[in-house]
Amino acid sequence: MHNKTLSINLDYYIILLMFLLIPIDMLNGVLITKVVSLPITVGQAYKLFIIFLILFRLFTKPLFVNFFFLLISLLFIPTIYQLFKTYQFSIITKDIIKIFRYTTPILSFVFFATIYKSNNVFLHKKINVLVAFSFYLTCASILLKYVGFGYPMYNYGNIGSKGFFYAGNEISVLLLIMSAFLAKNLWVKNFKINYFFTFLLSFITALGIGSKTALFGILLIFFLIPIKRISLKTSLNKFIFASIAILILIPSLLVVSWEYIKRTELYIRVVYFYEKLDFITFLLSNRNTFLIDAVQVYINDYNWLEKLIGVGQSTFETKNGSSIIEIDFIDIFFAFGFIGLLIFIGLIIYLWKQSKRLAKSPKFNYASFVNLMLFILVAISSTAGHVFSSGLAAIFIGLTFAIMFKKNIYNETN
C-alpha cells in the first residue's frame, strides 16, 4: 500500500513538471534564436530530466526497464561502430539525444498507460488539464506572431508563424496531437459547443502556422472523431446534419483559407514551388528528391556493414549535407539500419493490434480513437516527417496512444 501511494504521488509530481514542457520549449526557442550557444539546449536538458524521472518511476516494472535499455543499446550500435571507425567522439551527444527522441514516446506511453490502467480519476483529470494548458499556450504563442511577437515559420518573406518555438517543422504535429486529444474528450463528454470552438481555434492556429499538414490534419481529425458506423438506429436528423456539415462547412473553410493565403506572402511561396516543381515533388515538399540523393549516398558511401546496421544519426546527417529526408521510417533506416526499422515497424504493429483488440470491448471508449490517430500519424510521418522524432511532441504522442487503456466506467466532471 505504501509503495502504491508513493507511485501515485510520483506520478502526480511528474505530471505537474510536464506543465513546464511547453513554456520551457518556448524559452528554448528564444535562447537559440538569440544565439545562446550551449552544449545541450535548455529544452533538451529539461526533457532528459523528465525522462529520468519517468524511468525511475517505472523501475517497478523491471521487465519494461530491461526492454527499454535493450532498445537504447541496439540503436546505439551504429554510433559505437562509427567511434571505432572515425574516433570522432563529438557524435556521441547528438546521437544519444536523437535516440532518446525516438524512444521518449515509448517511455511516455508506458508511464501514462500505467496511470490509465489504475483508474485514478484524480490523475486523469490532471492529464486533461495538462493537455488543455499546453494546447492553449501553444495556440497563443503561434497567434501572437500576428501582433508582433514570435518568429516566422519561413524567414523568407516573413511567412507563417512558429510562435516562440525553434523547431518549427514539429509544431504541426504538436498541434494535431493536443487538439485531437482535447477533441476526443469533449466529444465523449458531449460538450459539442466546446468541441466546435476547439476546432475553430485549432483550424485558425493551423492557418497561422502556414502548414498544409496542420490544416488538412485538423480538418480530418475533427470530422472523423464524431463519425460512427451508420446503422438502422442512426437518427435521420443526425445523418442530415453530418451530411450538411461535410458538404458545406469543409468546402467553406477551404475557400476561406485559400482566400486568406492569397493575401499573404505564403501564396507567393506556394505558386513559386508549384510552378518550379512537378505535382508529387510539390506535395512532398522536395522530400522525394532528398530520398533519391540519400539512396545514392547509401549505395556509394555506406560499406556492407553500415548498409545493415546504419551509421548513427550524426554520420547520416553529415553524409547527406547536414540534412535528413524528413520521412521518419526512411530516416530511421539510414541512421539505424534494419534493426532500427524493424523496431519501429514492430512498435507500430503492437499499437495497432492492441488498440484494435481493446476497441472490441465497450469498456474502452478511446481505443478506436487511438487507431485513428495511429493511422494519421503514420501517414504524416511517411510524407512530412518530424513525427516520431519530434522532441516537442514526443511525450504527448505517448500520452495519446496510452489513452486506449482508459475505461469509461466512471464520469469525469472536468
XYZ file of N, CA, C and O in Angstrom, residues 174-315:
568
model
N 2.585 18.667 -33.059
C 2.237 19.018 -31.680
C 0.802 19.532 -31.599
O 0.021 19.106 -30.732
N 0.436 20.444 -32.506
C -0.929 20.989 -32.526
C -1.959 19.896 -32.813
O -3.002 19.827 -32.149
N -1.671 19.022 -33.781
C -2.585 17.939 -34.135
C -2.835 17.004 -32.952
O -3.977 16.651 -32.652
N -1.761 16.617 -32.286
C -1.859 15.674 -31.167
C -2.715 16.255 -30.045
O -3.660 15.618 -29.552
N -2.405 17.477 -29.629
C -3.105 18.061 -28.485
C -4.554 18.389 -28.821
O -5.453 18.166 -28.001
N -4.802 18.923 -30.017
C -6.178 19.269 -30.387
C -7.023 18.006 -30.528
O -8.197 17.988 -30.142
N -6.441 16.922 -31.049
C -7.170 15.662 -31.185
C -7.510 15.085 -29.817
O -8.622 14.586 -29.595
N -6.567 15.139 -28.894
C -6.791 14.641 -27.532
C -7.949 15.390 -26.878
O -8.865 14.782 -26.312
N -7.913 16.709 -26.963
C -8.986 17.522 -26.382
C -10.321 17.260 -27.083
O -11.364 17.147 -26.434
N -10.271 17.166 -28.403
C -11.494 16.958 -29.176
C -12.174 15.651 -28.786
O -13.400 15.609 -28.606
N -11.403 14.586 -28.661
C -11.988 13.297 -28.292
C -12.634 13.369 -26.908
O -13.759 12.868 -26.697
N -11.955 13.991 -25.952
C -12.523 14.138 -24.605
C -13.817 14.945 -24.629
O -14.803 14.579 -23.973
N -13.823 16.036 -25.379
C -15.017 16.885 -25.445
C -16.187 16.153 -26.096
O -17.333 16.278 -25.655
N -15.900 15.378 -27.134
C -16.964 14.667 -27.828
C -17.536 13.551 -26.955
O -18.760 13.361 -26.908
N -16.664 12.837 -26.264
C -17.121 11.759 -25.369
C -18.018 12.312 -24.271
O -19.005 11.690 -23.872
N -17.673 13.511 -23.765
C -18.455 14.124 -22.680
C -19.649 14.931 -23.201
O -20.336 15.591 -22.429
N -19.845 14.882 -24.531
C -20.999 15.537 -25.148
C -20.954 17.066 -25.051
O -21.991 17.725 -25.032
N -19.735 17.626 -24.994
C -19.570 19.086 -24.987
C -19.431 19.561 -26.437
O -18.348 19.928 -26.889
N -20.530 19.554 -27.167
C -20.495 19.809 -28.608
C -20.070 21.236 -28.947
O -19.335 21.468 -29.914
N -20.545 22.209 -28.147
C -20.190 23.613 -28.420
C -18.690 23.823 -28.205
O -18.007 24.458 -29.022
N -18.176 23.291 -27.090
C -16.733 23.382 -26.824
C -15.933 22.690 -27.915
O -14.846 23.143 -28.305
N -16.475 21.579 -28.407
C -15.826 20.833 -29.493
C -15.700 21.716 -30.734
O -14.635 21.789 -31.361
N -16.788 22.402 -31.064
C -16.797 23.261 -32.250
C -15.804 24.415 -32.108
O -15.050 24.713 -33.044
N -15.761 25.058 -30.935
C -14.844 26.180 -30.736
C -13.384 25.723 -30.682
O -12.484 26.443 -31.128
N -13.153 24.520 -30.162
C -11.788 23.966 -30.181
C -11.350 23.706 -31.613
O -10.195 23.943 -31.974
N -12.288 23.228 -32.425
C -11.999 23.026 -33.848
C -11.635 24.347 -34.523
O -10.641 24.433 -35.264
N -12.437 25.387 -34.280
C -12.173 26.691 -34.901
C -10.805 27.241 -34.491
O -10.042 27.721 -35.328
N -10.507 27.162 -33.181
C -9.209 27.650 -32.700
C -8.066 26.853 -33.317
O -7.044 27.427 -33.736
N -8.234 25.532 -33.384
C -7.199 24.670 -33.970
C -6.984 25.006 -35.440
O -5.839 25.088 -35.915
N -8.100 25.218 -36.163
C -8.011 25.499 -37.591
C -7.355 26.856 -37.843
O -6.494 26.991 -38.722
N -7.750 27.856 -37.058
C -7.154 29.197 -37.198
C -5.662 29.153 -36.884
O -4.846 29.781 -37.573
N -5.300 28.395 -35.853
C -3.887 28.271 -35.481
C -3.108 27.559 -36.576
O -1.986 27.952 -36.909
N -3.701 26.500 -37.144
C -3.046 25.781 -38.243
C -2.843 26.699 -39.438
O -1.801 26.663 -40.100
N -3.836 27.537 -39.707
C -3.725 28.516 -40.788
C -2.613 29.505 -40.467
O -1.858 29.920 -41.350
N -2.497 29.874 -39.194
C -1.439 30.781 -38.770
C -0.051 30.188 -38.936
O 0.911 30.897 -39.268
N 0.060 28.877 -38.731
C 1.357 28.207 -38.919
C 1.769 28.281 -40.382
O 2.940 28.474 -40.703
N 0.773 28.117 -41.266
C 1.076 28.129 -42.702
C 1.523 26.768 -43.195
O 2.358 26.661 -44.097
N 0.936 25.706 -42.607
C 1.338 24.338 -42.941
C 0.154 23.561 -43.491
O -0.890 23.486 -42.849
N 0.335 22.950 -44.663
C -0.747 22.142 -45.238
C -0.991 20.888 -44.398
O -2.121 20.398 -44.310
N 0.063 20.366 -43.765
C -0.091 19.204 -42.885
C -1.016 19.529 -41.723
O -1.925 18.751 -41.397
N -0.800 20.672 -41.089
C -1.624 21.078 -39.945
C -3.066 21.332 -40.379
O -4.014 20.877 -39.734
N -3.253 22.039 -41.495
C -4.603 22.387 -41.958
C -5.440 21.147 -42.281
O -6.539 20.966 -41.756
N -4.907 20.276 -43.127
C -5.676 19.102 -43.539
C -5.777 18.088 -42.401
O -6.776 17.369 -42.290
N -4.745 18.045 -41.556
C -4.791 17.150 -40.403
C -5.900 17.525 -39.434
O -6.649 16.667 -38.955
N -6.029 18.819 -39.148
C -7.082 19.305 -38.247
C -8.461 19.007 -38.828
O -9.358 18.515 -38.136
N -8.652 19.306 -40.119
C -9.932 19.019 -40.771
C -10.279 17.536 -40.684
O -11.407 17.164 -40.325
N -9.310 16.698 -40.980
C -9.536 15.252 -40.983
C -9.908 14.743 -39.593
O -10.900 14.019 -39.422
N -9.144 15.140 -38.585
C -9.361 14.652 -37.220
C -10.724 15.086 -36.679
O -11.491 14.265 -36.165
N -11.039 16.367 -36.804
C -12.267 16.879 -36.201
C -13.531 16.378 -36.903
O -14.605 16.353 -36.297
N -13.406 15.974 -38.161
C -14.577 15.441 -38.841
C -14.680 13.924 -38.739
O -15.754 13.368 -38.946
N -13.584 13.256 -38.402
C -13.631 11.800 -38.245
C -14.008 11.374 -36.832
O -14.623 10.326 -36.644
N -13.632 12.165 -35.832
C -13.930 11.796 -34.440
C -15.431 11.561 -34.199
O -15.821 10.570 -33.572
N -16.330 12.431 -34.700
C -17.764 12.212 -34.424
C -18.386 11.063 -35.210
O -19.470 10.609 -34.883
N -17.706 10.604 -36.266
C -18.327 9.637 -37.168
C -18.419 8.267 -36.516
O -17.446 7.735 -35.986
N -19.604 7.720 -36.556
C -19.829 6.345 -36.130
C -20.354 5.573 -37.329
O -20.867 6.140 -38.289
N -20.231 4.258 -37.243
C -20.728 3.421 -38.328
C -22.244 3.613 -38.475
O -22.997 3.494 -37.515
N -22.698 3.897 -39.679
C -24.126 4.125 -39.916
C -24.886 2.811 -39.814
O -24.494 1.800 -40.397
N -25.942 2.829 -39.039
C -26.777 1.639 -38.878
C -28.246 2.043 -38.984
O -28.579 3.213 -39.176
N -29.149 1.052 -38.837
C -30.583 1.331 -38.901
C -31.038 2.204 -37.747
O -32.082 2.862 -37.816
N -30.218 2.224 -36.669
C -30.569 3.023 -35.498
C -30.124 4.477 -35.622
O -30.442 5.305 -34.784
N -29.364 4.768 -36.669
C -28.864 6.121 -36.847
C -30.015 7.087 -37.105
O -30.852 6.858 -37.996
N -30.058 8.156 -36.341
C -31.130 9.143 -36.481
C -31.021 9.843 -37.837
O -29.933 10.204 -38.288
N -32.171 10.033 -38.498
C -32.193 10.727 -39.782
C -31.691 12.154 -39.628
O -30.949 12.665 -40.475
N -32.070 12.821 -38.528
C -31.622 14.199 -38.271
C -30.099 14.271 -38.139
O -29.463 15.179 -38.671
N -29.529 13.290 -37.412
C -28.079 13.262 -37.239
C -27.379 13.031 -38.573
O -26.349 13.644 -38.871
N -27.952 12.159 -39.371
C -27.369 11.855 -40.683
C -27.394 13.089 -41.583
O -26.417 13.414 -42.261
N -28.545 13.791 -41.578
C -28.680 15.003 -42.403
C -27.716 16.082 -41.921
O -27.044 16.740 -42.723
N -27.626 16.248 -40.586
C -26.732 17.263 -40.023
C -25.280 16.982 -40.395
O -24.543 17.887 -40.797
N -24.877 15.724 -40.282
C -23.494 15.351 -40.609
C -23.211 15.581 -42.088
O -22.139 16.074 -42.461
N -24.175 15.255 -42.935
C -24.001 15.434 -44.382
C -23.840 16.910 -44.734
O -22.987 17.283 -45.546
N -24.679 17.758 -44.123
C -24.590 19.203 -44.369
C -23.238 19.744 -43.909
O -22.599 20.550 -44.600
N -22.805 19.287 -42.733
C -21.524 19.746 -42.185
C -20.380 19.406 -43.127
O -19.496 20.229 -43.388
N -20.421 18.179 -43.670
C -19.339 17.730 -44.549
C -19.392 18.449 -45.892
O -18.366 18.885 -46.421
N -20.589 18.594 -46.436
C -20.731 19.139 -47.784
C -20.637 20.661 -47.839
O -20.323 21.219 -48.893
N -20.903 21.339 -46.728
C -20.904 22.803 -46.727
C -19.738 23.383 -45.931
O -18.997 24.241 -46.419
N -19.573 22.896 -44.708
C -18.581 23.508 -43.820
C -17.147 23.320 -44.309
O -16.358 24.273 -44.346
N -16.797 22.080 -44.705
C -15.415 21.829 -45.147
C -15.060 22.656 -46.384
O -14.044 23.356 -46.388
N -15.877 22.618 -47.468
C -15.538 23.461 -48.624
C -15.479 24.952 -48.270
O -14.613 25.686 -48.784
N -16.363 25.392 -47.381
C -16.369 26.807 -46.978
C -15.059 27.181 -46.288
O -14.459 28.230 -46.576
N -14.618 26.319 -45.367
C -13.362 26.577 -44.660
C -12.176 26.566 -45.612
O -11.257 27.372 -45.486
N -12.195 25.657 -46.582
C -11.098 25.586 -47.552
C -11.066 26.840 -48.429
O -9.985 27.370 -48.728
N -12.247 27.329 -48.817
C -12.323 28.553 -49.633
C -11.819 29.755 -48.835
O -11.022 30.565 -49.332
N -12.276 29.882 -47.589
C -11.834 30.984 -46.724
C -10.321 30.921 -46.518
O -9.625 31.946 -46.584
N -9.802 29.712 -46.291
C -8.361 29.538 -46.089
C -7.574 29.961 -47.324
O -6.559 30.646 -47.228
N -8.076 29.546 -48.494
C -7.376 29.882 -49.730
C -7.395 31.392 -49.992
O -6.382 31.965 -50.409
N -8.533 32.037 -49.711
C -8.609 33.490 -49.876
C -7.646 34.203 -48.926
O -7.031 35.211 -49.280
N -7.513 33.642 -47.706
C -6.562 34.225 -46.740
C -5.128 34.046 -47.233
O -4.327 34.996 -47.207
N -4.819 32.843 -47.696
C -3.454 32.551 -48.160
C -3.083 33.442 -49.336
O -1.945 33.924 -49.434
N -4.035 33.704 -50.228
C -3.766 34.532 -51.401
C -3.383 35.958 -51.034
O -2.772 36.666 -51.834
N -3.729 36.371 -49.819
C -3.413 37.733 -49.375
C -2.122 37.792 -48.557
O -1.806 38.820 -47.980
N -1.411 36.676 -48.496
C -0.173 36.637 -47.716
C 1.014 36.278 -48.601
O 0.860 35.862 -49.758
N 2.213 36.407 -48.013
C 3.439 36.024 -48.716
C 3.497 34.525 -48.969
O 4.232 34.061 -49.845
N 2.734 33.753 -48.186
C 2.721 32.301 -48.359
C 2.247 31.921 -49.764
O 2.716 30.938 -50.344
N 1.330 32.713 -50.326
C 0.805 32.433 -51.662
C 1.927 32.496 -52.710
O 2.003 31.658 -53.618
N 2.802 33.491 -52.564
C 3.926 33.631 -53.495
C 4.817 32.401 -53.416
O 5.266 31.867 -54.432
N 5.061 31.909 -52.184
C 5.898 30.727 -51.992
C 5.246 29.489 -52.616
O 5.905 28.704 -53.301
N 3.937 29.343 -52.400
C 3.210 28.189 -52.933
C 3.254 28.198 -54.457
O 3.550 27.179 -55.093
N 2.936 29.337 -55.066
C 2.918 29.453 -56.527
C 4.311 29.210 -57.107
O 4.471 28.495 -58.110
N 5.331 29.756 -56.447
C 6.715 29.605 -56.924
C 7.099 28.134 -56.999
O 7.597 27.649 -58.029
N 6.858 27.401 -55.910
C 7.260 25.994 -55.875
C 6.354 25.125 -56.747
O 6.796 24.122 -57.302
N 5.069 25.506 -56.869
C 4.161 24.731 -57.717
C 4.581 24.822 -59.183
O 4.524 23.838 -59.932
N 4.994 26.021 -59.603
C 5.416 26.211 -60.992
C 6.785 25.610 -61.259
O 7.077 25.144 -62.364
N 7.631 25.582 -60.239
C 9.004 25.102 -60.397
C 9.084 23.578 -60.335
O 9.930 22.967 -60.998
N 8.208 22.947 -59.553
C 8.300 21.512 -59.300
C 7.129 20.766 -59.932
O 6.085 21.353 -60.207
N 7.302 19.451 -60.139
C 6.175 18.632 -60.561
C 5.230 18.435 -59.372
O 5.569 18.726 -58.228
N 4.014 17.886 -59.624
C 2.969 17.848 -58.611
C 3.371 17.026 -57.385
O 3.167 17.452 -56.243
N 3.955 15.842 -57.590
C 4.354 14.978 -56.471
C 5.439 15.650 -55.638
O 5.390 15.653 -54.401
N 6.417 16.222 -56.309
C 7.508 16.905 -55.606
C 6.981 18.095 -54.818
O 7.423 18.364 -53.698
N 5.982 18.789 -55.393
C 5.353 19.911 -54.703
C 4.639 19.434 -53.441
O 4.785 20.019 -52.361
N 3.848 18.355 -53.554
C 3.105 17.833 -52.407
C 4.039 17.352 -51.301
O 3.768 17.543 -50.116
N 5.140 16.721 -51.701
C 6.087 16.166 -50.723
C 7.157 17.172 -50.305
O 8.068 16.818 -49.539
N 7.040 18.410 -50.789
C 8.000 19.474 -50.446
C 9.446 19.038 -50.692
O 10.323 19.202 -49.842
N 9.674 18.420 -51.844
C 11.013 18.034 -52.301
C 11.578 16.796 -51.600
O 12.729 16.420 -51.837
N 10.786 16.146 -50.735
C 11.331 15.007 -49.983
C 11.681 13.824 -50.885
O 12.584 13.050 -50.576
N 10.955 13.668 -51.999
C 11.301 12.594 -52.932
C 12.668 12.829 -53.567
O 13.426 11.882 -53.821
N 13.019 14.102 -53.783
C 14.347 14.441 -54.302
C 15.416 14.143 -53.259
O 16.481 13.594 -53.574
N 15.131 14.519 -52.001
C 16.074 14.219 -50.911
C 16.299 12.714 -50.800
O 17.414 12.251 -50.553
N 15.224 11.938 -50.990
C 15.315 10.479 -50.891
C 16.227 9.909 -51.975
O 17.072 9.046 -51.698
N 16.066 10.395 -53.198
C 16.906 9.913 -54.306
C 18.378 10.182 -54.014
O 19.237 9.316 -54.214
N 18.672 11.380 -53.509
C 20.060 11.730 -53.163
C 20.595 10.836 -52.043
O 21.734 10.371 -52.088
N 19.741 10.584 -51.039
C 20.172 9.768 -49.895
C 20.412 8.321 -50.305
O 21.314 7.661 -49.764
N 19.606 7.817 -51.244
C 19.798 6.445 -51.733
C 21.154 6.319 -52.426
O 21.865 5.312 -52.261
N 21.520 7.344 -53.182
C 22.827 7.332 -53.838
C 23.962 7.331 -52.809
O 24.972 6.633 -52.972
N 23.787 8.114 -51.746
C 24.782 8.131 -50.667
C 24.860 6.752 -50.015
O 25.949 6.233 -49.742
N 23.700 6.141 -49.784
C 23.635 4.806 -49.162
C 24.361 3.768 -50.026
O 25.140 2.954 -49.523
N 24.142 3.834 -51.326
C 24.756 2.865 -52.244
C 26.267 3.066 -52.339
O 27.048 2.103 -52.307
N 26.679 4.331 -52.431
C 28.086 4.630 -52.726
C 28.976 4.834 -51.499
O 30.163 4.518 -51.541
N 28.396 5.358 -50.393
C 29.229 5.753 -49.249
C 29.136 4.819 -48.044
O 29.980 4.872 -47.162
N 28.116 3.978 -47.958
C 27.994 3.029 -46.847
C 28.746 1.746 -47.211
O 28.607 1.245 -48.327
N 29.537 1.208 -46.270
C 30.127 -0.107 -46.519
C 29.091 -1.191 -46.219
O 27.973 -0.894 -45.782
N 29.437 -2.460 -46.421
C 28.444 -3.535 -46.311
C 27.828 -3.621 -44.918
O 26.628 -3.875 -44.774
N 28.666 -3.375 -43.869
C 28.149 -3.446 -42.508
C 27.236 -2.262 -42.208
O 26.180 -2.420 -41.570
N 27.625 -1.072 -42.680
C 26.802 0.126 -42.473
C 25.457 0.009 -43.195
O 24.451 0.539 -42.723
N 25.450 -0.698 -44.323
C 24.180 -0.923 -45.029
C 23.216 -1.755 -44.180
O 21.994 -1.644 -44.321
N 23.751 -2.563 -43.267
C 22.920 -3.408 -42.406
C 22.535 -2.712 -41.109
O 21.367 -2.735 -40.703
N 23.515 -2.077 -40.444
C 23.274 -1.544 -39.098
C 23.069 -0.032 -39.076
O 22.721 0.533 -38.037
N 23.279 0.646 -40.218
C 23.175 2.102 -40.240
C 24.474 2.761 -39.799
O 25.467 2.088 -39.506
N 24.440 4.082 -39.721
C 25.661 4.828 -39.394
C 25.480 5.756 -38.198
O 26.386 6.522 -37.850
N 24.295 5.717 -37.562
C 24.019 6.654 -36.478
C 23.524 7.974 -37.026
O 23.744 8.304 -38.203
N 22.856 8.750 -36.194
C 22.210 9.974 -36.657
C 23.197 11.019 -37.155
O 23.022 11.607 -38.220
N 24.259 11.276 -36.395
C 25.216 12.336 -36.766
C 25.886 12.035 -38.096
O 25.981 12.910 -38.973
N 26.362 10.815 -38.264
C 27.050 10.439 -39.503
C 26.088 10.454 -40.683
O 26.453 10.870 -41.786
